[in-house]
PDB file of C-alpha atoms in Angstrom:
ATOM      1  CA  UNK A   1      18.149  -9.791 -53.529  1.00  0.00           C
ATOM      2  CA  UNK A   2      17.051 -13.158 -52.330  1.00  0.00           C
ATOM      3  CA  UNK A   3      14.520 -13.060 -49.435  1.00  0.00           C
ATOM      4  CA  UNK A   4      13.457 -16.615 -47.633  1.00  0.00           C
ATOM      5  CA  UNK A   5      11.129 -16.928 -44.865  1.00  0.00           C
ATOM      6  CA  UNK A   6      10.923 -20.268 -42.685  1.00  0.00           C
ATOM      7  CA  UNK A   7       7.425 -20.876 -40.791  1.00  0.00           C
ATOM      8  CA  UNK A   8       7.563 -23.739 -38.672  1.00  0.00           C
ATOM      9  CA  UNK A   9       5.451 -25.711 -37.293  1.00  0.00           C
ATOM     10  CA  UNK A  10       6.225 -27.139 -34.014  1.00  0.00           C
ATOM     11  CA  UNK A  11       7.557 -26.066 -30.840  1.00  0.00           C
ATOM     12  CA  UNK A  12       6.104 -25.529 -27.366  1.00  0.00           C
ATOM     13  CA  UNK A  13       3.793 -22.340 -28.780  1.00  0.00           C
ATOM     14  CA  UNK A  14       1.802 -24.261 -31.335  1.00  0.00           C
ATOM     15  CA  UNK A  15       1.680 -27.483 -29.887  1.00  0.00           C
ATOM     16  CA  UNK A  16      -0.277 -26.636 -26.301  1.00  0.00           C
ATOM     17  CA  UNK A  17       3.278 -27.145 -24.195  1.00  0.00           C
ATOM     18  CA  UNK A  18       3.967 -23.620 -23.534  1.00  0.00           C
ATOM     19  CA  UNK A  19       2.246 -23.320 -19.785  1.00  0.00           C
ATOM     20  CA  UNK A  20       4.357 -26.315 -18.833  1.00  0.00           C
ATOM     21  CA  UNK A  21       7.419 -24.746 -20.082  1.00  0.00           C
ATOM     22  CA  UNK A  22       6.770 -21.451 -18.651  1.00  0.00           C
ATOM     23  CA  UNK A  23       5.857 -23.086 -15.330  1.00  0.00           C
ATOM     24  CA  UNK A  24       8.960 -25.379 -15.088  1.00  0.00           C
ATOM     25  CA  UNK A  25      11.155 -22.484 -15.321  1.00  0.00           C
ATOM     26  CA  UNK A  26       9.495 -20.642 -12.614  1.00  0.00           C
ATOM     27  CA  UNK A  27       9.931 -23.508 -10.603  1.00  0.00           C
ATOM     28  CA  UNK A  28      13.428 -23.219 -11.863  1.00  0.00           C
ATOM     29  CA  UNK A  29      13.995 -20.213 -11.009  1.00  0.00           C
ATOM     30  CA  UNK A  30      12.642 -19.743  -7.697  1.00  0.00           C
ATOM     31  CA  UNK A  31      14.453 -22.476  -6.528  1.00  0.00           C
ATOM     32  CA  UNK A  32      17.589 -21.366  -7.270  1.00  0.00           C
ATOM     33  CA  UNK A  33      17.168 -17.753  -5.994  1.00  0.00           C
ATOM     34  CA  UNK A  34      16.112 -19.629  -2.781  1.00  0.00           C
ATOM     35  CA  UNK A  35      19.215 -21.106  -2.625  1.00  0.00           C
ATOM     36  CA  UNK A  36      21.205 -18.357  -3.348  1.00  0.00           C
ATOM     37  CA  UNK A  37      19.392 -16.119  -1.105  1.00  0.00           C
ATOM     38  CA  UNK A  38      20.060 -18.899   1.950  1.00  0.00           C
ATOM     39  CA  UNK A  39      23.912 -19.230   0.796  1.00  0.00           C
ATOM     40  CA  UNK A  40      23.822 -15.210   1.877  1.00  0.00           C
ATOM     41  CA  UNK A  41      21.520 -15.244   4.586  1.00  0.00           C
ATOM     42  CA  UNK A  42      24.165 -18.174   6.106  1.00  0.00           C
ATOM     43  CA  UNK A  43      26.656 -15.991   5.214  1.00  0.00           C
ATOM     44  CA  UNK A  44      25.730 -12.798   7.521  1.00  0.00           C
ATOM     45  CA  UNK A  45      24.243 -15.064  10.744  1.00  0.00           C
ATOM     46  CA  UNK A  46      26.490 -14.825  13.664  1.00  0.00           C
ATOM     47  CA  UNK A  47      27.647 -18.151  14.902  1.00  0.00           C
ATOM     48  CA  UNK A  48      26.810 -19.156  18.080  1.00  0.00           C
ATOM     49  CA  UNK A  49      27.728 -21.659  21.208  1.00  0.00           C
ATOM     50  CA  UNK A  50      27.052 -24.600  18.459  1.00  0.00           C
ATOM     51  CA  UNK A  51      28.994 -22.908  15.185  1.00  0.00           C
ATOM     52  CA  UNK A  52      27.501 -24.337  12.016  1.00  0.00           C
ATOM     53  CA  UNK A  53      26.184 -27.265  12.895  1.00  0.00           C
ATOM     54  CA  UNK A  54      23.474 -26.309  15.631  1.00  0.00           C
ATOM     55  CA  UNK A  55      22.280 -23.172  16.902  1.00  0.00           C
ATOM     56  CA  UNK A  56      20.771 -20.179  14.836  1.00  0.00           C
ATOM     57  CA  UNK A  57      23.241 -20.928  11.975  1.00  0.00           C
ATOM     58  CA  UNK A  58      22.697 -24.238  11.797  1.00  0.00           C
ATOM     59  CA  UNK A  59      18.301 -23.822  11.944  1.00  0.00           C
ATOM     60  CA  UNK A  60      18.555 -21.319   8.819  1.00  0.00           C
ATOM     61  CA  UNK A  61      16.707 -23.420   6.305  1.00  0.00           C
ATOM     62  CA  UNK A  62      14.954 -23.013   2.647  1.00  0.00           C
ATOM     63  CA  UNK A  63      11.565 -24.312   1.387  1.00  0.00           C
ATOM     64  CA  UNK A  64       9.768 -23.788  -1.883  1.00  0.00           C
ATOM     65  CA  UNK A  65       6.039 -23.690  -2.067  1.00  0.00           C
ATOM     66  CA  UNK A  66       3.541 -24.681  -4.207  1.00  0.00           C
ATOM     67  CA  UNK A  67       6.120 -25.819  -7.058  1.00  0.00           C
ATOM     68  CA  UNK A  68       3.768 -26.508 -10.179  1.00  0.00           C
ATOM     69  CA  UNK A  69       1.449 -23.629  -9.195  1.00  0.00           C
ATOM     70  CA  UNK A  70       1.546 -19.877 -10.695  1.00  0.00           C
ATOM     71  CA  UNK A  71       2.689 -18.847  -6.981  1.00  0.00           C
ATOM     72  CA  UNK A  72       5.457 -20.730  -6.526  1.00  0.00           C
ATOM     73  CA  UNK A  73       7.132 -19.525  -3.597  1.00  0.00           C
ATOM     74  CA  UNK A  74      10.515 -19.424  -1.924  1.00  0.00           C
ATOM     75  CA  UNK A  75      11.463 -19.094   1.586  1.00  0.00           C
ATOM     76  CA  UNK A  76      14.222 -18.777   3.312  1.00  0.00           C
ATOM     77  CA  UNK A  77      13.482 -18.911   7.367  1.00  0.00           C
ATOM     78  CA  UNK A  78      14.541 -20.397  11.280  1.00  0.00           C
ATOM     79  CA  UNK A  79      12.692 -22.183  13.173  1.00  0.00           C
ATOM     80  CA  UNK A  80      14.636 -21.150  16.482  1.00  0.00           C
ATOM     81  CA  UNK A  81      12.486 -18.923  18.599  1.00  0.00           C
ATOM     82  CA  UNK A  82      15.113 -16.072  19.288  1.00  0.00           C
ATOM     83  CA  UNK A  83      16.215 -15.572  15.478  1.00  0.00           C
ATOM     84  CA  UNK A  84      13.645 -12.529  15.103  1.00  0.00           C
ATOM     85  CA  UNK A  85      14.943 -11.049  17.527  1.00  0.00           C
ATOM     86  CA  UNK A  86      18.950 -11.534  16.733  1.00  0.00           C
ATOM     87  CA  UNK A  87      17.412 -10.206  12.422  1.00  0.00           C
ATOM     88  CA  UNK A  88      15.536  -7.163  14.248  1.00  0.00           C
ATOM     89  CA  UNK A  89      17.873  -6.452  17.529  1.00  0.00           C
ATOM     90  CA  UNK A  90      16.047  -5.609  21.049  1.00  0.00           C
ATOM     91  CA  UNK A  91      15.299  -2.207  22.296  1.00  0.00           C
ATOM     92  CA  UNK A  92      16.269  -0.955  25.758  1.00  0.00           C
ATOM     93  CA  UNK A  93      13.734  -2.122  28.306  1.00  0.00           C
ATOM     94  CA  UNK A  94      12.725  -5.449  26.740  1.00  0.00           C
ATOM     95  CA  UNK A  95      15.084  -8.428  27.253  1.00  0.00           C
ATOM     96  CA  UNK A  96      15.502 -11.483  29.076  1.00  0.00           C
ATOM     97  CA  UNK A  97      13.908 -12.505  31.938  1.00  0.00           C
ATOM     98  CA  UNK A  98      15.274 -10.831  35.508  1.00  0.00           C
ATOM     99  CA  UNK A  99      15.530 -14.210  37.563  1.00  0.00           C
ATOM    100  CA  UNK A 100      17.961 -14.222  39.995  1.00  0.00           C
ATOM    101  CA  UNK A 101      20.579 -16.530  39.036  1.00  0.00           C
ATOM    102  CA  UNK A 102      19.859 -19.957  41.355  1.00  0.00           C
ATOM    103  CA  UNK A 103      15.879 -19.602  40.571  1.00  0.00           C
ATOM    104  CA  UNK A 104      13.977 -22.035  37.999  1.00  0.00           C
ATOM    105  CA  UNK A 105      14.885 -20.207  35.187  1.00  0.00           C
ATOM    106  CA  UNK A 106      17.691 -21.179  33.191  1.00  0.00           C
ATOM    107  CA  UNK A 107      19.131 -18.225  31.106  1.00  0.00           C
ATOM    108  CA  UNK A 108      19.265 -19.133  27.445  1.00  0.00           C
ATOM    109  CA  UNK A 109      22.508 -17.218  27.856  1.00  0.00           C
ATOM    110  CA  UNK A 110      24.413 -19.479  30.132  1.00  0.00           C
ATOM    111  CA  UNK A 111      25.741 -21.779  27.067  1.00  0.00           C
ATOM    112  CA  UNK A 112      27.055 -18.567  25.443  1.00  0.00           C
ATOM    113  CA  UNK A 113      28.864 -17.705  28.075  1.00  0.00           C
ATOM    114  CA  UNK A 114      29.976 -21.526  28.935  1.00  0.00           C
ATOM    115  CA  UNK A 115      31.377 -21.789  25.453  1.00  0.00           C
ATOM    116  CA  UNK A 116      32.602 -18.123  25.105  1.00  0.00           C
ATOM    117  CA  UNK A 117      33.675 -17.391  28.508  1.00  0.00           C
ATOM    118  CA  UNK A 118      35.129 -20.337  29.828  1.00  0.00           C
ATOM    119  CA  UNK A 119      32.795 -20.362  33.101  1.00  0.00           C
ATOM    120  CA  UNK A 120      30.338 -23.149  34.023  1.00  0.00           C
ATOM    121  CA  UNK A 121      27.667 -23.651  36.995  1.00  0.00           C
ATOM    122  CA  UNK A 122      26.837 -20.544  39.469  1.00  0.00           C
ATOM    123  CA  UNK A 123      29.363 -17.999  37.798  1.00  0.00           C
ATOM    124  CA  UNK A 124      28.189 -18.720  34.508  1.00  0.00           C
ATOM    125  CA  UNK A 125      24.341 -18.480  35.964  1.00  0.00           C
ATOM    126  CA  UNK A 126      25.748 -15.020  37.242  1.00  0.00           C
ATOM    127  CA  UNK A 127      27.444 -13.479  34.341  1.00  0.00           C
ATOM    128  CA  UNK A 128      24.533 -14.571  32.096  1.00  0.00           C
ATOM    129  CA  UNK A 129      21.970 -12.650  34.249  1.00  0.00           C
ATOM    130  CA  UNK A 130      24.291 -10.194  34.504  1.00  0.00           C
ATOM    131  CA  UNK A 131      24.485  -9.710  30.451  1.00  0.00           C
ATOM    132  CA  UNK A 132      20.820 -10.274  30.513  1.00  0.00           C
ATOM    133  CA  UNK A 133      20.491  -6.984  32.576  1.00  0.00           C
ATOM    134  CA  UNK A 134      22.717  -5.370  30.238  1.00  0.00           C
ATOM    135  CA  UNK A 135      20.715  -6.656  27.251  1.00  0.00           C
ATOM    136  CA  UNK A 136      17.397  -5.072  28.831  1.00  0.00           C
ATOM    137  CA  UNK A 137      18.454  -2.112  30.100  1.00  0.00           C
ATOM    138  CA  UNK A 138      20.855  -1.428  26.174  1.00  0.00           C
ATOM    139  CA  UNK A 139      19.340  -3.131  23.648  1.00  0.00           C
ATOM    140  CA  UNK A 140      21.483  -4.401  21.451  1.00  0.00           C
ATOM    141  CA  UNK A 141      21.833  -3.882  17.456  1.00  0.00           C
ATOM    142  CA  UNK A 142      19.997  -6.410  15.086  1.00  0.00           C
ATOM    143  CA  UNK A 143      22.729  -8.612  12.901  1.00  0.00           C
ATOM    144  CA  UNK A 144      19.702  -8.059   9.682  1.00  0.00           C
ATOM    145  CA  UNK A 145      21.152 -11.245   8.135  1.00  0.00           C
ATOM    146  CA  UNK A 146      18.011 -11.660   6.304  1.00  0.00           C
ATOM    147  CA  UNK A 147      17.054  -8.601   5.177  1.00  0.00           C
ATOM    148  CA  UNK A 148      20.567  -7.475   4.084  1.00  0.00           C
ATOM    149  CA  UNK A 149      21.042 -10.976   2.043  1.00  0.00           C
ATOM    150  CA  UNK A 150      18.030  -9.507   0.591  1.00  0.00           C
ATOM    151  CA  UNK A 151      18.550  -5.779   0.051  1.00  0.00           C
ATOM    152  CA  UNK A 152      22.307  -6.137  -1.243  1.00  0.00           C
ATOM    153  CA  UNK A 153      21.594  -8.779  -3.714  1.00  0.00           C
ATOM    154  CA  UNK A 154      18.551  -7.674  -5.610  1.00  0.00           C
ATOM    155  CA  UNK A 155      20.743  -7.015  -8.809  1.00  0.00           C
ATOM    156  CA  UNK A 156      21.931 -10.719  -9.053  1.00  0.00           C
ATOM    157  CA  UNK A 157      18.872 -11.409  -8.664  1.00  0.00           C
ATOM    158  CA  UNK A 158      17.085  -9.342 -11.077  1.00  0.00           C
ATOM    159  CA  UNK A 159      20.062 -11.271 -13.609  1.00  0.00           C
ATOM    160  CA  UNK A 160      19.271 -14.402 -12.333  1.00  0.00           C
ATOM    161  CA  UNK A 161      15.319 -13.716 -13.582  1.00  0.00           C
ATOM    162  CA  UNK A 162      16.322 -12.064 -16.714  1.00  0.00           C
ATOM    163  CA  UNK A 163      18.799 -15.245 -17.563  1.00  0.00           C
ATOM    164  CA  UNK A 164      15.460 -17.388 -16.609  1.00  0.00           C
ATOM    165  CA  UNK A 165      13.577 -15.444 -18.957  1.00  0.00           C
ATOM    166  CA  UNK A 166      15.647 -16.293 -21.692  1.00  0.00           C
ATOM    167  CA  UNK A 167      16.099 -19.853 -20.782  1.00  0.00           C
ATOM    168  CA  UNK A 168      12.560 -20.047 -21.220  1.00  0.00           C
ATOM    169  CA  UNK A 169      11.987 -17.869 -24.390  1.00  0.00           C
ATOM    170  CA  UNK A 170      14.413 -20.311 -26.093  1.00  0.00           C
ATOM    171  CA  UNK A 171      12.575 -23.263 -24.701  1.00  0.00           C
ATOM    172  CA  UNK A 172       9.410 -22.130 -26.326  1.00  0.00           C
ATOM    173  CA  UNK A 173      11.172 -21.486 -29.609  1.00  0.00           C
ATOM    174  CA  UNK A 174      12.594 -24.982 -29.846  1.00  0.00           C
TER     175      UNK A 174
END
């Protein structure tokens, strides 16, 4: 029986490289499952008055922090003021603002119902209060767009981390 044994060497775990290789594919990764986690959270947001280009579809965006840094970060968020409240729904008794259609206050509903409805200037101010009521006095059921893009993808992304971990394992063997 013939036995040989290879010691090498070189490679990112002898020569000092290893933190930059292990940190470049946590960049790596978290960037990608950023990405894939706003593909799905796209996926599952109602389209509005504006479809994909404006509105709360269009404002879902992506960001990773601190790239280079041991907490990297990934988010996936809107910057429209009522997408909290289209994730988490609205419970009976809160809701939009009671004016009286005519007043000051212009119903953020009265594009939705230009663009859904068909109706424009006082009977779209009316139908829009009108829903408005509705909305307060029902609630209405969150959509959860981010938290089920979440919650009904943690396996791919568990495979997507364990593929990363061996991406990196073989960069620190070469």
């Amino acid at each position: 029986m013939k036995l040989q044994i290879s010691v090498s060497t070189q490679g990112a775990l002898l020569d000092g490289t290893a933190p930059k290789v292990i940190q470049a594919g946590l960049d790596r990764f978290v960037t990608q499952a950023t990405l894939f986690l706003l593909t799905e959270v796209q996926k599952r947001t109602p389209q509005g008055v504006f479809g994909a280009q404006g509105g709360l579809l269009g404002s879902i965006q992506d960001q990773v922090y601190n790239k280079g840094t041991p907490i990297v970060k990934g988010v996936v968020m809107s910057a429209q003021k009522y997408a909290e409240v289209i994730e988490k729904g609205r419970r009976p008794g809160k809701g939009l603002a009671s004016a009286v259609p005519g007043d000051k206050y212009v119903s953020p509903l009265i594009p939705w119902v230009n663009k859904k409805l068909g109706l424009s200037g006082k009977d779209a101010e009316r139908v829009a209060y009108l829903i408005g009521r509705k909305i307060k006095a029902e609630g209405f059921e969150g959509r959860h767009m981010f938290e089920k893009a979440a919650n009904e993808n943690i396996g791919r992304l568990e495979a997507m981390a364990q593929a990363c971990g061996l991406t990196i394992a073989r960069e620190l063997s070469e």
